[in-house]
PDB file of C-alpha atoms and ligand atoms in Angstrom:
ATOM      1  CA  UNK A 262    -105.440 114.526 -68.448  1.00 70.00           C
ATOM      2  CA  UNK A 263    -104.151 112.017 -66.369  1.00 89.00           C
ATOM      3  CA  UNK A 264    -106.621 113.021 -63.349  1.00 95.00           C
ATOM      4  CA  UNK A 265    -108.208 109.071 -62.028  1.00 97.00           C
ATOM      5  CA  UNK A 266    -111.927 109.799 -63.555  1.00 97.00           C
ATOM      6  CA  UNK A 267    -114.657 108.012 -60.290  1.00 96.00           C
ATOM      7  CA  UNK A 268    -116.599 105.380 -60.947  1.00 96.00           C
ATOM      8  CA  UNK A 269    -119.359 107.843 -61.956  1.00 97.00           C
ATOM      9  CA  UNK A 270    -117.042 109.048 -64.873  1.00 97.00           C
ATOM     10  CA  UNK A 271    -116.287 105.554 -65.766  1.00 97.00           C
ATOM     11  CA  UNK A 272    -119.890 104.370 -66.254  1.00 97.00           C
ATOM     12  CA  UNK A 273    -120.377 107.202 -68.087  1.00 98.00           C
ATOM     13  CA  UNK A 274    -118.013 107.122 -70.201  1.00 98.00           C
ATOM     14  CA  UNK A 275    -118.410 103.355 -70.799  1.00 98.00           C
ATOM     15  CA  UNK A 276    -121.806 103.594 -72.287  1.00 98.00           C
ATOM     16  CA  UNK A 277    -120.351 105.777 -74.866  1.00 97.00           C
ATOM     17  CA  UNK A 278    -117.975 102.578 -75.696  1.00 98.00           C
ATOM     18  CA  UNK A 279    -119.912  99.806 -76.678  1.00 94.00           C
ATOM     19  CA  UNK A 280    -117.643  96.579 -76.722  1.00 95.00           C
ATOM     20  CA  UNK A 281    -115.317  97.694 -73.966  1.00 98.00           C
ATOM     21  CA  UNK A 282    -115.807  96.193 -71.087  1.00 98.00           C
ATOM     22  CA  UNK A 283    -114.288  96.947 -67.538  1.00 98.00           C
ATOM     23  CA  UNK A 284    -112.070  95.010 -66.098  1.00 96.00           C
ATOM     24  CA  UNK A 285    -109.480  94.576 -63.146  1.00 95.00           C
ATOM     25  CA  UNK A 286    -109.508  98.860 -63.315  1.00 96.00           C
ATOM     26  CA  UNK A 287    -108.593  98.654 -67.642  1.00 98.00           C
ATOM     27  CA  UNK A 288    -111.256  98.734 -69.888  1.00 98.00           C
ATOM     28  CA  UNK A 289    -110.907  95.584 -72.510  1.00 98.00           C
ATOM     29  CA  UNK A 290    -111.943  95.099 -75.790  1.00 98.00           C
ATOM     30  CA  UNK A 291    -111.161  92.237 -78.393  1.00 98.00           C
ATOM     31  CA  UNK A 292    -111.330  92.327 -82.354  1.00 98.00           C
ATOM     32  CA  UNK A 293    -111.181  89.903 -85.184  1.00 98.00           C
ATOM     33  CA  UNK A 294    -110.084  90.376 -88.519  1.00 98.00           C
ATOM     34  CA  UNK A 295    -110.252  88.665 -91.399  1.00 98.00           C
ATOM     35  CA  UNK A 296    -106.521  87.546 -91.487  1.00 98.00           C
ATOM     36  CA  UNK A 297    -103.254  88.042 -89.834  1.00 98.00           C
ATOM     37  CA  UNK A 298    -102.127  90.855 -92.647  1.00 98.00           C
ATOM     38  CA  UNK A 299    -105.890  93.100 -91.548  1.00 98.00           C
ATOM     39  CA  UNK A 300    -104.553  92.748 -87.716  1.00 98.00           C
ATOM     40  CA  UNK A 301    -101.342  94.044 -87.928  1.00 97.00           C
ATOM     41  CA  UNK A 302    -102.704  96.976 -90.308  1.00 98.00           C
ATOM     42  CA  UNK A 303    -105.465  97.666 -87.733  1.00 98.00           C
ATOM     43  CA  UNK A 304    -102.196  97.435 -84.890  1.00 98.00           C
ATOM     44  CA  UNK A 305    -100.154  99.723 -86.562  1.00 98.00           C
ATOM     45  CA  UNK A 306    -103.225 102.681 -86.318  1.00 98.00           C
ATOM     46  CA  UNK A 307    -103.887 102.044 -83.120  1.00 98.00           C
ATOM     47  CA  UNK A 308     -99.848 102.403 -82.684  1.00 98.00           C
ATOM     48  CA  UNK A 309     -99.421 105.964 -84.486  1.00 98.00           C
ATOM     49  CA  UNK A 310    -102.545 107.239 -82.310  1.00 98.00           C
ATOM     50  CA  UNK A 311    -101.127 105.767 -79.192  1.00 98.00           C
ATOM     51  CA  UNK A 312     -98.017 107.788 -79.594  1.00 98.00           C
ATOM     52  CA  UNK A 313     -99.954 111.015 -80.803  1.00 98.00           C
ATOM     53  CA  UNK A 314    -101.438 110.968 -77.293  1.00 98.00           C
ATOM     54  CA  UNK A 315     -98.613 109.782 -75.640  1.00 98.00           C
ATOM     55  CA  UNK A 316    -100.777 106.630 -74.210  1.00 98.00           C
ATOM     56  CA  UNK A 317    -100.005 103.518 -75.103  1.00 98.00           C
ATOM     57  CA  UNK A 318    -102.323  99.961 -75.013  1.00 98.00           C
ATOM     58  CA  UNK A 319    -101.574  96.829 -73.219  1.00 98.00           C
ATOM     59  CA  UNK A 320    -102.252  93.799 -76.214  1.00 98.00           C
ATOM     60  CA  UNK A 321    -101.750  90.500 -77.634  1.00 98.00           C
ATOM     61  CA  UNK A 322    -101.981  89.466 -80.594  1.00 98.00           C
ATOM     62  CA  UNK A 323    -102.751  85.599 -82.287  1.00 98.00           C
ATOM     63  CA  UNK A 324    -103.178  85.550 -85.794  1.00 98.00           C
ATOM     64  CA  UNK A 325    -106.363  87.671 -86.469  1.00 98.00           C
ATOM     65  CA  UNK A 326    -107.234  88.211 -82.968  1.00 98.00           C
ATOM     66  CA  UNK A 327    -106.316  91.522 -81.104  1.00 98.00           C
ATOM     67  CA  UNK A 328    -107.302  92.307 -77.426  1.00 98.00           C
ATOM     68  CA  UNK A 329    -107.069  95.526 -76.244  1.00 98.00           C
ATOM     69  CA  UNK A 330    -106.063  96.298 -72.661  1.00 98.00           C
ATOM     70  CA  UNK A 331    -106.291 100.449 -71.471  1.00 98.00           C
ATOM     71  CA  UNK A 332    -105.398 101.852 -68.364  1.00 98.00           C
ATOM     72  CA  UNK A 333    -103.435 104.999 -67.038  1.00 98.00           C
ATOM     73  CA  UNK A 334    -100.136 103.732 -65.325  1.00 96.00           C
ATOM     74  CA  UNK A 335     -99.170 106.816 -64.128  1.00 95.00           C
ATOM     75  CA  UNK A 336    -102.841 107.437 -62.316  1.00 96.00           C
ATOM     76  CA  UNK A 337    -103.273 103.492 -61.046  1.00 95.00           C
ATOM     77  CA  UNK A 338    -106.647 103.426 -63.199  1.00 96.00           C
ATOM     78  CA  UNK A 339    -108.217 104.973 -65.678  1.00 98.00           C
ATOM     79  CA  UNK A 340    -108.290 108.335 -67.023  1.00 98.00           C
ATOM     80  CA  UNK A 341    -109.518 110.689 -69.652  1.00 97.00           C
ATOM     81  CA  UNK A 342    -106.965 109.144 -72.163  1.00 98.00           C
ATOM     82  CA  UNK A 343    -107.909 106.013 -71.740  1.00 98.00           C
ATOM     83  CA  UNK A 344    -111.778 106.736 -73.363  1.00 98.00           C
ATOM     84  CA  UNK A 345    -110.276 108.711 -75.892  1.00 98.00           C
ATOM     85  CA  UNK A 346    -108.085 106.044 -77.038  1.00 98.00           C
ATOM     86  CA  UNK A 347    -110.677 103.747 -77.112  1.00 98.00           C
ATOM     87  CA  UNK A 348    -112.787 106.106 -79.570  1.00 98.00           C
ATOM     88  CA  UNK A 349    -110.079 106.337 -81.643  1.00 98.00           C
ATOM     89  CA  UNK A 350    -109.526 102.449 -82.057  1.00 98.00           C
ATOM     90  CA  UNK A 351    -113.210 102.388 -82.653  1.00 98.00           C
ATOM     91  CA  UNK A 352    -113.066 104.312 -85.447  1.00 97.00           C
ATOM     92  CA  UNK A 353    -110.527 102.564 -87.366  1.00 97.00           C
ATOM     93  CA  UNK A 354    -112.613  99.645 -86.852  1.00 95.00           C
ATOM     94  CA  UNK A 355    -115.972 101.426 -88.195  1.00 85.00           C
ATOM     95  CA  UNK A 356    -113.972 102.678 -91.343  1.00 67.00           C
TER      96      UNK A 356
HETATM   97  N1  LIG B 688     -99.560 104.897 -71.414  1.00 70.44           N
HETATM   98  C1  LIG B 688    -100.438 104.436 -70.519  1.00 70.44           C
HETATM   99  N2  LIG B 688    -101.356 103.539 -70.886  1.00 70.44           N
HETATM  100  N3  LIG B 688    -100.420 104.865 -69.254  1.00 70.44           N
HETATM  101  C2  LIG B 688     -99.548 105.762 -68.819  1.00 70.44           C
HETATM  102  O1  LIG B 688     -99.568 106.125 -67.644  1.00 70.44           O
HETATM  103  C3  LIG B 688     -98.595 106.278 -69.764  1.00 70.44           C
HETATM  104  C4  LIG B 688     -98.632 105.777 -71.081  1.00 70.44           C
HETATM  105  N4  LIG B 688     -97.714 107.188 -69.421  1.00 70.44           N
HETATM  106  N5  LIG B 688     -97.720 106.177 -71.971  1.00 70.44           N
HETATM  107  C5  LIG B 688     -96.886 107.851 -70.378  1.00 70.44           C
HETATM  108  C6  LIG B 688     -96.593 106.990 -71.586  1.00 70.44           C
HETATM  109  C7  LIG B 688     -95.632 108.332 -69.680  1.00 70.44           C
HETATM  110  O2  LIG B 688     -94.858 107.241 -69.255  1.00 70.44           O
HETATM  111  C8  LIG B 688     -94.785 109.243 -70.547  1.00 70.44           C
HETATM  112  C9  LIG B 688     -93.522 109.658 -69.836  1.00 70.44           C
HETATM  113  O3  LIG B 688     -95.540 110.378 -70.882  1.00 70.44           O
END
């Protein structure tokens, strides 16, 4: 799971991700919500699915803006978890 995926694997996997976008070896995304209260609900899914895999997000937060940050510590780049994660937070945003 936490096996560095190539750069093939990255592209890839990135095309499957639209609005993530790769940076400095993380892949990035930002959101905006309507208000402060629809961030923090948003934060606290992305939370309880971060711990259910055991991977957890770089952010910040300002208000009703959330940026997402994902990369695999323990690898030095990015892994398997970090697309799945990103499908997840996806998700709650779609719903
Ligand atoms: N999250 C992220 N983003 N990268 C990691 O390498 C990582 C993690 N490692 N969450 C996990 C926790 C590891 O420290 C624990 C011990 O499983």
């Amino acid at each position: 799971m936490r096996q560095k995926a190539t750069d093939a694997e990255v592209q890839a996997a990135l095309a499957k991700l639209p609005g993530w976008e790769l940076e400095d070896g993380a892949i990035m995304r930002s959101f905006e919500f309507a208000d402060f209260k629809q961030a923090w609900a948003f934060m606290g899914r992305v939370a309880e699915a971060a711990e259910a895999l055991d991977h957890h997000p770089e952010w910040t937060n300002v208000y009703n803006k959330v940026l997402i940050r994902l990369s695999t510590h323990d690898a030095d780049g990015l892994t398997r978890l970090d697309f799945e994660l990103a499908a997840k937070i996806d998700a709650f945003v779609a719903s």
